[in-house]
Amino acid sequence: MAIEHSSIGAGEIHEPKGAASALTGHVYVADGAGSGVWSGQAPQPHGWIYYKDGAAGQVFNTSAAKMSINGATSVLDTYAPTGVTSLWDTTGDVLTPAALGDSYTVRLDLPVTAKTGTPNKITVEYDIGGLATPSIVVASTELVVDGTPPYFISFTTSLFSLATFVANGMQIFAYTDTGTLTITEPAIFITRTSGVTL
């Protein structure tokens, strides 16, 4: 006679397969194909990846130009969200959200190594238009740059990803108010702060 699972007494309920050999603190993670593995870390929808450019200095002037962060100096992805292998396209220089509805905190590190003329500020724009110049700016920051290089600027922005962001990704553009500014080996620290586990 079949017994409904809901009617099985506590003494007859079995542990998940492999529980006898699983280490303390490990959890069973389903693979979506009818099986799974015991893991030392539960799936995490949150996490971060850090990318640092390794190319020559990028010179920004009064015309908006796309910032490159090729990851050649460093890519730290050990603590990426579960199921996410990349959040920044190091070839196309585009932030690539993992899923619709995600939110992110993005810290941009800008080592200023040279200038010409007397720039007072640099404007940094986060754009999801997917074009060669800014077209759909979702965040913009003006930074004071009247110091004497070399010096370091770092700032953080919060973003969310809807359909256009997912379709096009997000590029970073920058321009000065006057003169030029050279930024060498910029870095981006991307934290996925909310979203589904992939």
CSV table of C-alpha atoms in Angstrom, one decimal, residues 45-50 79 81 87 95 102-107 156-159 188-194:
chain,number,residue,atom,x,y,z
A,45,PRO,CA,22.7,35.7,-6.0
A,46,HIS,CA,25.0,38.4,-4.6
A,47,GLY,CA,28.7,38.8,-5.2
A,48,TRP,CA,31.4,40.9,-6.9
A,49,ILE,CA,34.0,41.0,-9.6
A,50,TYR,CA,36.9,43.5,-10.0
A,79,TYR,CA,33.4,35.8,-5.2
A,81,PRO,CA,27.5,35.6,-7.8
A,87,LEU,CA,29.9,41.2,-15.4
A,95,LEU,CA,29.0,46.2,-18.1
A,102,ASP,CA,19.3,43.1,-11.1
A,103,SER,CA,20.7,45.9,-9.1
A,104,TYR,CA,24.4,46.8,-8.9
A,105,THR,CA,26.8,49.0,-7.0
A,106,VAL,CA,29.6,50.1,-9.2
A,107,ARG,CA,32.8,51.7,-7.9
A,156,THR,CA,30.4,54.7,-6.4
A,157,THR,CA,27.1,54.6,-8.3
A,158,SER,CA,24.0,52.4,-7.9
A,159,LEU,CA,22.3,51.0,-10.9
A,188,ILE,CA,35.8,48.9,-12.0
A,189,PHE,CA,34.5,47.0,-8.9
A,190,ILE,CA,31.0,45.6,-9.7
A,191,THR,CA,28.8,44.2,-6.9
A,192,ARG,CA,25.5,42.5,-7.7
A,193,THR,CA,23.4,43.6,-4.8
A,194,SER,CA,20.1,41.9,-5.8
